[in-house]
């Protein structure tokens, strides 16, 4: 068995939930926040048999799009105490960031 943790964009989360339900893939969905953009994203936790891992990864790959996003860094004061005006920077946010981990033991009571 493997534990899959997939961090995806909020915009793709409903479609991905529906795909998992249709395919009989059990998943837990959690609202999370990206450390860099500090914007909401969605994390799925999926416990799945080894032989279905590729199926799960294929669904994630097909459902989650990569997008460009703009972020404005916070206003900062430089050493001369002058404010430097922040300007938006473009960031490519991936379709999904996925971790696949071995599960030592799985119990449901
Ligand atoms: P955020 O941390 O909000 O990052 C959003 C996007 O900003 C990232 O997209 C990346 O393109 C860019 N980015 C992140 N850190 C950066 C930095 N120090 N300098 C410049 N650009 C930076 P993704 O790489 O596709 O990541 C999307 C989200 O997946 C991340 O949101 C974070 O929540 C999660 N993530 C990505 N890599 C991770 C990791 N190694 N461990 C845990 N979570 C991760």
Coordinates of N, CA and C and ligand atoms in Angstrom, one line a residue:
X1 N 0.8 -1.2 0.0 CA 0.0 0.0 0.0 C 0.9 1.3 0.0
X2 N 0.3 2.3 -0.6 CA 1.1 3.6 -0.7 C 0.2 4.7 -0.2
X3 N 0.8 5.8 0.4 CA 0.1 7.0 0.7 C 0.5 8.0 -0.3
X4 N -0.5 8.6 -1.0 CA -0.2 9.7 -1.9 C -0.7 11.0 -1.4
X5 N 0.2 11.9 -1.3 CA -0.2 13.3 -0.9 C -0.1 14.2 -2.2
X6 N -1.2 14.8 -2.6 CA -1.2 15.6 -3.8 C -1.7 17.0 -3.5
X7 N -0.8 18.0 -3.7 CA -1.1 19.4 -3.5 C -1.5 20.0 -4.8
X8 N -2.7 20.5 -4.9 CA -3.2 21.0 -6.2 C -3.9 22.3 -6.1
X9 N -4.2 23.0 -7.2 CA -4.9 24.3 -7.1 C -6.3 24.1 -6.8
X10 N -6.9 25.0 -6.0 CA -8.3 25.0 -5.7 C -9.2 24.8 -6.9
X11 N -8.8 25.5 -8.0 CA -9.7 25.5 -9.2 C -9.9 24.1 -9.7
X12 N -9.0 23.1 -9.4 CA -9.1 21.8 -10.0 C -9.7 20.8 -9.0
X13 N -10.0 21.3 -7.7 CA -10.2 20.3 -6.7 C -11.6 19.6 -6.8
X14 N -12.6 20.3 -7.3 CA -13.9 19.7 -7.5 C -13.9 18.6 -8.5
X15 N -13.2 18.9 -9.6 CA -13.1 18.0 -10.7 C -12.4 16.7 -10.3
X16 N -11.3 17.0 -9.5 CA -10.5 15.8 -9.1 C -11.3 14.9 -8.1
X17 N -12.0 15.6 -7.2 CA -12.9 14.8 -6.3 C -13.8 13.9 -7.0
X18 N -14.5 14.5 -8.1 CA -15.5 13.8 -8.9 C -14.8 12.6 -9.6
X19 N -13.6 12.8 -10.1 CA -12.9 11.7 -10.8 C -12.6 10.6 -9.8
X20 N -12.1 11.0 -8.6 CA -11.8 9.9 -7.6 C -13.1 9.1 -7.2
X21 N -14.2 9.8 -7.0 CA -15.4 9.1 -6.7 C -15.8 8.2 -7.8
X22 N -15.8 8.7 -9.0 CA -16.2 7.9 -10.2 C -15.3 6.6 -10.3
X23 N -14.1 6.7 -10.0 CA -13.1 5.6 -10.1 C -13.0 4.8 -8.9
X24 N -13.8 5.1 -7.8 CA -13.8 4.3 -6.6 C -12.4 4.4 -5.9
X25 N -11.8 5.6 -5.9 CA -10.6 5.9 -5.2 C -10.9 6.6 -3.9
X26 N -10.6 6.1 -2.8 CA -10.9 6.8 -1.5 C -9.9 8.0 -1.3
X27 N -10.4 9.1 -0.9 CA -9.5 10.3 -0.7 C -10.0 11.2 0.4
X28 N -9.1 11.8 1.0 CA -9.4 12.9 2.0 C -8.9 14.2 1.4
X29 N -9.8 15.2 1.5 CA -9.5 16.5 0.9 C -9.3 17.5 2.0
X30 N -8.3 18.3 1.9 CA -8.0 19.3 3.0 C -7.7 20.6 2.4
X31 N -8.2 21.7 3.0 CA -7.8 23.0 2.6 C -6.5 23.4 3.2
X32 N -5.6 23.8 2.3 CA -4.2 24.2 2.7 C -3.8 25.5 2.2
X33 N -2.6 26.0 2.6 CA -2.1 27.3 2.1 C -0.7 27.1 1.7
X34 N -0.4 27.6 0.5 CA 1.0 27.5 -0.1 C 1.9 28.4 0.7
X35 N 3.1 27.9 1.0 CA 4.1 28.6 1.8 C 4.6 29.8 1.1
X36 N 4.7 29.8 -0.2 CA 5.3 30.9 -1.0 C 4.3 31.9 -1.3
X37 N 3.2 31.5 -2.0 CA 2.2 32.5 -2.4 C 1.2 32.9 -1.3
X38 N 1.2 32.0 -0.3 CA 0.3 32.2 0.9 C -1.2 32.3 0.4
X39 N -1.5 31.6 -0.7 CA -2.8 31.5 -1.2 C -3.3 30.1 -1.0
X40 N -4.7 30.0 -1.0 CA -5.3 28.7 -0.7 C -4.9 27.7 -1.8
X41 N -4.6 26.4 -1.4 CA -4.6 25.3 -2.3 C -5.3 24.1 -1.6
X42 N -5.3 23.0 -2.3 CA -6.0 21.8 -1.8 C -5.1 20.7 -1.7
X43 N -5.1 19.9 -0.6 CA -4.3 18.7 -0.5 C -5.1 17.5 -0.4
X44 N -4.9 16.5 -1.2 CA -5.6 15.2 -1.2 C -4.7 14.2 -0.5
X45 N -5.3 13.4 0.3 CA -4.5 12.3 0.9 C -5.2 11.0 0.5
X46 N -4.5 10.1 -0.1 CA -5.1 8.9 -0.7 C -4.3 7.7 -0.3
X47 N -4.9 6.8 0.4 CA -4.3 5.5 0.7 C -4.8 4.5 -0.4
X48 N -3.8 3.8 -1.1 CA -4.2 3.0 -2.2 C -3.3 1.8 -2.4
X49 N -3.8 0.7 -2.9 CA -3.0 -0.5 -3.2 C -1.9 -0.1 -4.2
X50 N -0.8 -0.8 -4.1 CA 0.4 -0.5 -5.0 C 0.0 -0.6 -6.4
X51 N -0.8 -1.5 -6.8 CA -1.1 -1.7 -8.2 C -2.0 -0.6 -8.8
X52 N -2.6 0.3 -7.9 CA -3.5 1.3 -8.4 C -2.8 2.7 -8.4
X53 N -1.5 2.7 -7.9 CA -0.9 4.0 -7.8 C -0.8 4.8 -9.2
X54 N -0.4 4.1 -10.2 CA -0.3 4.7 -11.5 C -1.6 5.2 -12.0
X55 N -2.7 4.5 -11.7 CA -4.1 5.0 -12.1 C -4.4 6.3 -11.4
X56 N -4.0 6.4 -10.1 CA -4.3 7.6 -9.4 C -3.4 8.8 -10.0
X57 N -2.2 8.5 -10.3 CA -1.3 9.5 -10.8 C -1.8 10.0 -12.2
X58 N -2.3 9.1 -13.0 CA -2.8 9.4 -14.3 C -4.0 10.4 -14.2
X59 N -4.9 10.1 -13.2 CA -6.1 10.9 -13.0 C -5.6 12.3 -12.6
X60 N -4.7 12.4 -11.7 CA -4.2 13.7 -11.2 C -3.6 14.5 -12.4
X61 N -2.8 13.8 -13.1 CA -2.1 14.4 -14.3 C -3.1 15.0 -15.3
X62 N -4.1 14.2 -15.6 CA -5.1 14.6 -16.6 C -6.0 15.7 -16.1
X63 N -6.2 15.8 -14.8 CA -7.2 16.7 -14.2 C -6.7 18.1 -13.8
X64 N -5.4 18.1 -13.4 CA -4.9 19.3 -12.8 C -4.0 20.1 -13.8
X65 N -4.3 21.3 -14.0 CA -3.6 22.1 -15.0 C -2.5 23.0 -14.3
X66 N -1.5 23.2 -15.1 CA -0.5 24.2 -14.6 C -1.0 25.6 -15.1
X67 N -0.8 26.6 -14.2 CA -1.3 28.0 -14.5 C -0.2 29.0 -14.1
X68 N -0.3 30.2 -14.7 CA 0.5 31.3 -14.3 C -0.2 32.1 -13.3
X69 N 0.4 32.5 -12.3 CA -0.2 33.4 -11.3 C 0.7 34.5 -11.0
X70 N 0.1 35.7 -10.6 CA 0.9 36.8 -10.2 C 0.8 37.0 -8.7
X71 N 2.0 37.4 -8.1 CA 2.0 37.7 -6.7 C 2.7 39.0 -6.5
X72 N 2.3 39.8 -5.5 CA 3.0 41.0 -5.2 C 3.7 40.8 -3.9
X73 N 5.0 40.9 -3.9 CA 5.8 40.7 -2.7 C 5.4 41.8 -1.7
X74 N 5.5 41.6 -0.4 CA 5.2 42.6 0.6 C 6.1 43.8 0.5
X75 N 5.6 45.0 0.9 CA 6.4 46.3 0.9 C 7.6 46.1 1.9
X76 N 8.8 46.4 1.4 CA 9.9 46.3 2.3 C 10.7 47.6 2.4
X77 N 11.3 47.9 3.6 CA 12.1 49.1 3.8 C 13.6 48.7 3.6
X78 N 14.3 49.4 2.8 CA 15.7 49.1 2.6 C 16.5 49.8 3.7
X79 N 17.8 49.7 3.7 CA 18.7 50.2 4.8 C 18.5 51.7 4.9
X80 N 18.3 52.4 3.8 CA 18.2 53.9 3.9 C 16.8 54.3 4.4
X81 N 16.0 53.3 4.7 CA 14.6 53.5 5.2 C 13.7 54.0 4.1
X82 N 14.1 53.9 2.9 CA 13.2 54.3 1.8 C 12.3 53.1 1.4
X83 N 11.1 53.4 1.1 CA 10.2 52.3 0.7 C 10.5 51.9 -0.7
X84 N 10.6 50.7 -1.0 CA 10.7 50.2 -2.4 C 9.4 49.7 -2.9
X85 N 8.9 50.2 -4.0 CA 7.5 49.8 -4.4 C 7.6 48.3 -4.9
X86 N 6.8 47.5 -4.4 CA 6.8 46.1 -4.9 C 6.1 46.0 -6.2
X87 N 6.6 45.2 -7.1 CA 5.9 45.0 -8.4 C 5.5 43.5 -8.5
X88 N 4.4 43.2 -9.2 CA 3.9 41.8 -9.3 C 4.9 41.0 -10.0
X89 N 5.1 39.8 -9.6 CA 6.0 38.8 -10.3 C 5.1 37.6 -10.7
X90 N 5.5 37.1 -11.9 CA 4.7 36.0 -12.4 C 5.3 34.6 -11.9
X91 N 4.5 33.8 -11.5 CA 4.9 32.5 -10.9 C 4.1 31.4 -11.6
X92 N 4.8 30.3 -12.1 CA 4.2 29.2 -12.7 C 3.8 28.2 -11.6
X93 N 2.5 28.0 -11.4 CA 2.1 27.0 -10.4 C 1.8 25.7 -11.0
X94 N 2.4 24.7 -10.6 CA 2.3 23.4 -11.2 C 0.9 22.8 -11.1
X95 N 0.6 21.9 -12.0 CA -0.7 21.2 -12.0 C -0.9 20.4 -10.7
X96 N 0.2 19.8 -10.2 CA 0.1 19.1 -8.9 C 1.5 18.8 -8.4
X97 N 1.7 18.9 -7.1 CA 2.9 18.4 -6.4 C 2.5 17.2 -5.7
X98 N 3.2 16.0 -6.0 CA 2.7 14.8 -5.5 C 3.8 14.0 -4.8
X99 N 3.5 13.5 -3.6 CA 4.4 12.6 -2.9 C 3.8 11.2 -2.8
X100 N 4.6 10.2 -3.1 CA 4.1 8.8 -2.9 C 5.0 8.2 -1.9
X101 N 4.4 7.7 -0.8 CA 5.1 7.1 0.3 C 4.7 5.7 0.7
X102 N 5.6 4.9 1.1 CA 5.1 3.5 1.5 C 4.3 3.6 2.9
X103 N 3.4 2.7 3.0 CA 2.6 2.6 4.2 C 3.0 1.3 4.9
X104 N 3.5 1.5 6.2 CA 4.0 0.3 6.9 C 2.8 -0.5 7.4
X105 N 1.7 0.1 7.8 CA 0.6 -0.6 8.3 C -0.7 0.2 8.1
X106 N -1.8 -0.4 7.8 CA -3.1 0.3 7.6 C -4.1 -0.5 8.4
X107 N -4.9 0.3 9.2 CA -5.9 -0.3 10.1 C -7.2 0.6 9.9
X108 N -8.3 0.0 9.9 CA -9.6 0.7 10.1 C -10.4 0.0 11.1
X109 N -10.8 0.8 12.1 CA -11.6 0.2 13.2 C -13.0 0.6 13.2
Ligands
LIG1 P1 3.4 27.8 -2.9 O1 4.4 27.5 -1.9 O2 2.4 28.9 -2.7 O3 4.1 28.0 -4.3 C1 3.5 28.4 -5.5 C2 4.4 28.4 -6.6 O4 5.4 29.5 -6.4 C3 5.2 27.2 -6.8 O5 4.5 26.3 -7.6 C4 6.5 27.7 -7.5 O6 6.3 27.8 -8.9 C5 6.7 29.1 -6.9 N1 7.6 29.1 -5.8 C6 7.6 28.4 -4.6 N2 8.6 28.7 -3.8 C7 9.3 29.7 -4.5 C8 10.5 30.4 -4.2 N3 11.1 30.3 -3.1 N4 10.9 31.3 -5.2 C9 10.3 31.4 -6.4 N5 9.2 30.8 -6.7 C10 8.7 29.9 -5.8 P2 4.6 24.7 -7.4 O7 6.1 24.3 -7.3 O8 3.8 24.0 -8.4 O9 4.0 24.4 -6.0 C11 2.6 24.5 -5.7 C12 2.3 24.4 -4.2 O10 2.7 23.0 -3.9 C13 3.1 25.2 -3.3 O11 2.5 26.5 -3.1 C14 3.2 24.4 -2.0 O12 1.9 24.6 -1.3 C15 3.2 23.0 -2.5 N6 4.6 22.5 -2.6 C16 5.5 22.6 -3.7 N7 6.6 21.9 -3.4 C17 6.5 21.4 -2.2 C18 7.4 20.7 -1.3 N8 8.6 20.3 -1.8 N9 7.0 20.3 -0.1 C19 5.7 20.7 0.3 N10 4.9 21.4 -0.4 C20 5.2 21.8 -1.7

